[in-house]
Coordinates of C-alpha atoms and ligand atoms in Angstrom, one line a residue:
L300 CA -11.5 28.2 -13.5
K301 CA -14.4 26.1 -14.3
A302 CA -16.7 29.4 -14.0
N303 CA -14.2 30.7 -16.9
F304 CA -15.1 27.7 -18.9
S305 CA -18.9 28.2 -18.8
V306 CA -18.5 31.8 -19.7
F307 CA -16.0 30.8 -22.9
Q308 CA -17.6 27.8 -23.7
D309 CA -19.7 28.9 -26.5
E310 CA -17.1 31.1 -27.9
D311 CA -14.8 30.3 -30.7
E312 CA -12.1 27.9 -31.2
E313 CA -9.4 30.3 -30.2
M314 CA -10.9 30.7 -27.0
N315 CA -11.3 26.9 -26.2
G316 CA -7.7 26.9 -27.2
F317 CA -6.8 29.3 -24.9
L318 CA -8.6 27.4 -22.1
T319 CA -7.0 24.2 -22.9
V320 CA -3.5 26.1 -22.0
L321 CA -4.9 27.2 -19.2
S322 CA -5.7 23.7 -17.4
D323 CA -2.5 22.5 -18.8
V324 CA -0.6 25.1 -16.4
T325 CA -3.0 24.2 -13.5
E326 CA -2.4 20.4 -14.2
E327 CA 1.4 20.9 -14.3
E328 CA 1.0 22.7 -11.1
K329 CA -0.5 20.0 -9.6
V330 CA 2.2 17.7 -10.7
E331 CA 4.5 20.1 -9.1
R332 CA 2.8 20.9 -5.7
E333 CA 2.8 17.0 -5.9
R334 CA 6.2 16.7 -6.4
R335 CA 7.3 19.1 -3.8
E336 CA 5.0 17.4 -1.0
F337 CA 6.9 14.1 -2.0
V338 CA 10.3 15.3 -1.6
A339 CA 9.5 17.0 2.0
N340 CA 7.2 13.8 2.8
V341 CA 10.4 11.6 2.1
S342 CA 12.7 14.0 3.6
H343 CA 10.9 14.3 7.0
E344 CA 10.1 10.2 7.0
L345 CA 14.1 9.6 6.7
R346 CA 14.8 12.6 9.1
T347 CA 12.9 10.8 12.0
P348 CA 14.7 7.6 12.1
L349 CA 18.2 9.4 11.7
T350 CA 17.5 11.7 14.7
T351 CA 16.2 9.0 17.0
M352 CA 19.4 6.6 16.0
R353 CA 21.9 10.0 16.5
S354 CA 20.4 10.6 19.5
Y355 CA 20.6 7.2 20.7
L356 CA 24.1 6.8 19.6
E357 CA 25.2 10.2 21.3
A358 CA 23.9 8.5 24.6
L359 CA 25.7 5.5 24.3
T360 CA 29.1 7.1 23.6
D361 CA 28.8 9.7 26.4
G362 CA 30.6 8.4 29.7
N363 CA 30.7 5.0 29.8
T364 CA 26.8 4.3 28.9
W365 CA 28.4 1.9 26.2
Q366 CA 29.5 -0.6 28.7
D367 CA 26.4 -0.8 30.7
E368 CA 25.3 -3.9 30.5
Q369 CA 21.7 -3.3 31.2
I370 CA 21.5 0.0 29.1
A371 CA 23.8 -0.6 25.7
P372 CA 21.5 -3.9 24.4
K373 CA 18.5 -1.8 24.6
F374 CA 19.8 1.3 23.0
L375 CA 21.4 -0.7 20.4
N376 CA 18.1 -2.6 19.4
V377 CA 16.2 0.9 19.0
V378 CA 19.4 1.7 16.5
Q379 CA 19.2 -1.6 14.9
N380 CA 15.0 -1.5 14.6
E381 CA 15.1 2.4 13.2
S382 CA 17.9 1.3 10.3
E383 CA 15.6 -1.4 9.5
R384 CA 12.8 0.4 9.0
M385 CA 14.9 3.0 6.7
I386 CA 16.3 0.0 4.7
R387 CA 12.3 -0.9 4.1
L388 CA 11.6 2.8 3.4
V389 CA 14.2 3.1 0.9
N390 CA 13.3 -0.4 -0.5
D391 CA 9.5 0.8 -1.0
L392 CA 10.8 4.3 -2.5
L393 CA 12.8 2.4 -5.1
Q394 CA 10.2 0.4 -5.8
L395 CA 7.8 3.4 -6.4
S396 CA 10.4 4.8 -8.6
K397 CA 10.3 1.8 -10.5
M398 CA 7.0 1.6 -11.4
D399 CA 6.9 5.8 -12.1
N400 CA 9.3 4.7 -15.2
K401 CA 7.6 4.7 -18.5
D402 CA 9.5 1.4 -19.6
Y403 CA 8.5 -0.2 -16.1
R404 CA 7.1 -4.0 -17.5
L405 CA 5.2 -6.5 -15.5
E406 CA 6.5 -10.0 -16.0
K407 CA 2.7 -11.5 -16.2
Q408 CA 2.0 -15.3 -16.9
R409 CA -1.3 -17.2 -16.7
T410 CA -1.7 -18.2 -13.0
E411 CA -4.1 -20.5 -11.5
Y412 CA -5.6 -18.0 -9.0
I413 CA -7.1 -19.9 -6.4
A414 CA -4.0 -22.7 -5.4
F415 CA -1.8 -19.3 -5.6
I416 CA -4.0 -17.4 -3.0
D417 CA -3.7 -20.8 -0.6
Q418 CA -0.4 -20.8 -0.7
I419 CA 0.0 -17.2 0.6
V420 CA -2.6 -18.0 3.3
D421 CA -0.8 -21.0 4.3
R422 CA 2.9 -19.1 4.4
F423 CA 0.8 -16.6 7.0
E424 CA -0.7 -19.1 8.8
I425 CA 2.5 -21.1 9.9
N426 CA 3.9 -17.5 11.1
I427 CA 0.5 -16.3 12.7
R428 CA 0.6 -14.3 16.0
S429 CA -0.9 -16.3 19.0
G430 CA -4.2 -15.7 19.6
L431 CA -4.9 -14.9 16.1
S432 CA -6.6 -16.8 13.5
I433 CA -6.8 -16.8 9.8
E434 CA -9.8 -18.2 8.2
R435 CA -10.5 -19.3 3.9
D436 CA -13.3 -18.8 1.6
L437 CA -12.4 -19.7 -1.6
P438 CA -14.1 -21.3 -4.6
N439 CA -13.7 -24.9 -5.3
K440 CA -12.8 -24.3 -9.0
R441 CA -9.7 -23.0 -11.0
Y442 CA -9.7 -19.4 -12.0
Y443 CA -7.0 -18.2 -14.3
V444 CA -5.5 -14.6 -14.3
W445 CA -2.9 -12.8 -16.3
M446 CA -0.7 -11.4 -13.6
D447 CA 3.2 -11.0 -12.4
S448 CA 2.3 -13.2 -9.1
D449 CA 5.4 -11.7 -7.4
K450 CA 3.6 -8.2 -7.6
I451 CA 0.5 -9.9 -6.6
T452 CA 1.8 -11.9 -3.8
Q453 CA 3.6 -8.4 -2.7
V454 CA -0.1 -7.0 -2.4
I455 CA -1.6 -9.6 -0.6
D456 CA 1.2 -9.7 2.1
N457 CA 0.6 -6.0 2.5
I458 CA -2.8 -6.4 3.0
I459 CA -3.0 -9.4 5.2
S460 CA 0.2 -7.8 7.3
N461 CA -1.6 -5.0 8.1
A462 CA -5.3 -7.0 8.9
M463 CA -2.8 -8.5 11.5
K464 CA -1.0 -5.7 12.5
Y465 CA -4.5 -4.0 13.2
S466 CA -6.0 -6.8 14.9
P467 CA -6.8 -7.0 18.7
E468 CA -5.8 -10.5 20.3
G469 CA -8.1 -13.1 19.6
G470 CA -8.8 -11.2 16.4
Q471 CA -10.0 -13.3 13.3
I472 CA -8.7 -12.5 9.6
K473 CA -10.9 -14.0 6.6
V474 CA -9.7 -14.3 3.0
K475 CA -12.5 -14.5 0.6
V476 CA -12.5 -15.1 -2.9
E477 CA -15.6 -14.4 -5.1
V478 CA -15.7 -14.6 -8.9
Q479 CA -18.0 -12.3 -10.9
K480 CA -18.7 -12.3 -14.6
H481 CA -15.3 -11.2 -15.9
H482 CA -13.3 -10.7 -12.9
I483 CA -12.2 -12.1 -9.5
V484 CA -12.6 -10.3 -6.2
T485 CA -10.1 -11.1 -3.4
K486 CA -11.3 -9.4 0.0
V487 CA -8.9 -9.4 3.3
T488 CA -11.2 -9.2 6.6
D489 CA -10.6 -8.1 10.0
E490 CA -11.8 -7.3 13.1
G491 CA -9.4 -4.8 14.3
V492 CA -9.4 -1.1 15.0
G493 CA -11.3 0.1 11.7
I494 CA -10.5 3.3 10.0
P495 CA -12.6 6.5 10.4
D496 CA -15.0 7.4 7.4
E497 CA -13.4 10.6 6.3
K498 CA -9.9 9.2 6.1
I499 CA -10.7 5.8 4.2
D500 CA -10.1 7.1 1.1
K501 CA -6.3 8.6 2.1
I502 CA -5.0 5.3 2.9
F503 CA -3.6 4.5 -0.5
D504 CA -2.0 7.8 -1.1
R505 CA 1.8 7.7 -0.4
F506 CA 2.9 8.1 3.0
Y507 CA -0.7 8.3 4.5
R508 CA -1.6 6.9 8.0
V509 CA -4.3 7.1 9.8
D510 CA -2.3 7.2 13.2
K511 CA 1.4 8.1 12.7
A512 CA 2.8 7.2 16.1
R513 CA 1.0 4.0 16.4
T514 CA 1.4 2.9 12.8
R515 CA 5.3 3.9 13.1
Q516 CA 5.6 2.0 16.2
L517 CA 4.4 -1.1 14.5
G518 CA 7.1 -0.5 11.9
G519 CA 4.7 0.9 8.8
T520 CA 6.1 3.4 6.1
G521 CA 3.0 4.3 4.9
L522 CA 3.5 3.4 1.2
G523 CA 2.4 -0.2 0.9
L524 CA -0.9 0.4 0.1
A525 CA -0.1 3.2 -2.3
I526 CA 2.4 0.3 -4.3
A527 CA -0.7 -2.0 -3.7
K528 CA -3.1 0.2 -5.8
E529 CA -0.2 1.1 -8.4
I530 CA 0.4 -2.7 -8.6
I531 CA -3.6 -3.4 -8.9
E532 CA -4.2 -0.8 -11.7
A533 CA -1.2 -2.1 -13.5
H534 CA -2.9 -5.1 -13.9
D535 CA -6.2 -3.0 -15.1
G536 CA -7.8 -3.9 -11.3
T537 CA -9.2 -1.9 -8.7
I538 CA -8.6 -1.5 -5.1
R539 CA -11.0 -0.4 -2.3
A540 CA -11.3 -0.3 1.2
E541 CA -14.6 -0.7 3.7
S542 CA -14.2 0.1 7.3
R543 CA -16.1 0.6 10.8
E544 CA -14.3 1.9 13.3
N545 CA -13.7 -0.4 16.1
Q546 CA -15.3 -3.2 14.2
G547 CA -12.7 -3.9 11.5
T548 CA -11.9 -3.0 7.8
T549 CA -12.2 -5.1 4.6
I550 CA -9.4 -4.6 1.7
S551 CA -10.5 -5.6 -1.8
F552 CA -9.1 -5.8 -5.2
R553 CA -10.7 -6.9 -8.3
L554 CA -8.6 -8.4 -11.1
P555 CA -9.8 -9.2 -14.6
L556 CA -10.3 -13.2 -15.0
M557 CA -8.8 -14.7 -18.1
R558 CA -11.3 -15.9 -20.6
K559 CA -12.0 -19.7 -20.6
K560 CA -10.7 -22.0 -22.7
R561 CA -13.1 -24.0 -25.2
G562 CA -12.9 -27.7 -24.6
Ligands
ADP102 P1 1.8 1.5 6.6 O1 3.1 0.6 6.6 O2 1.7 2.7 7.6 O3 0.8 0.1 7.3 P2 -0.1 1.3 4.4 O4 0.2 2.0 3.3 O5 0.0 -0.3 4.2 O6 1.2 1.5 5.3 O7 -1.3 1.3 4.8 C1 -1.6 2.9 5.3 C2 -2.4 3.1 6.6 O8 -3.7 2.6 6.1 C3 -1.9 2.7 7.9 O9 -1.2 3.3 8.2 C4 -3.2 2.3 8.5 O10 -3.2 3.8 9.2 C5 -4.3 2.2 7.7 N1 -4.8 0.7 7.6 C6 -4.3 0.0 6.8 N2 -4.7 -1.3 6.6 C7 -5.7 -1.1 7.7 C8 -6.2 -2.2 8.6 N3 -6.3 -3.3 7.9 N4 -6.8 -1.6 9.4 C9 -6.8 -0.4 10.0 N5 -6.1 0.4 9.6 C10 -5.2 0.4 8.6

């Protein structure tokens, strides 16, 4: 299509109109292809826990296995974990579909950002896995952001949970807030497994996981960062990742600051 465009570029307006139609069709095709891929992904993601549950339930109902005090609790535990993962997945899907809706509205309010971050980190610190530590580097001043604090909480929860999931024993997680002229940047750095260069841009795609088997074991749905990206973009912000394999990852997002009030 690009080649065609350069040939027709200097032609009359009719030709340009024709080209617009052509590119619309490809855009439509792209949307349609993405929709099909999405449905295929959802089906696959739901089928996996369902087939696991079915085989464990079959094993339990086979003979007297359900009465076996050694095996039965283990199998039931698998069924329970898988059903919980399905619930997380369906909840994430519902949220994405809500956000896709044109009428979706965020509940934005003026929020003091530093105290807000401090509280979230407090909550993680209380429940932290033994051997991990979390450090904060926050400015000593107040800064205000126009935001939906439930949604931004969800973003930070997801990023810090990932940092913890992929951290080694004894790893440190750092939460840093930096102020630029018109923006506030939040960075979460871990010392974990990292993400290969060629995969780093994909981690914000729906269902993308660097290592399917491992993240499935860790309970991930592959939707967390896709949701985070949509939430941040709905706040006119940006989100990005930097990483070095086996050294660690930094996920950072940038939100517009509210202008200071005079006086
Ligand atoms: P998941 O629910 O699988 O964690 P996310 O959308 O939150 O889904 O993340 C997508 C993928 O990005 C993860 O499966 C993982 O492979 C990778 N990833 C995210 N955060 C990190 C991190 N801090 N360190 C290493 N890999 C990460």
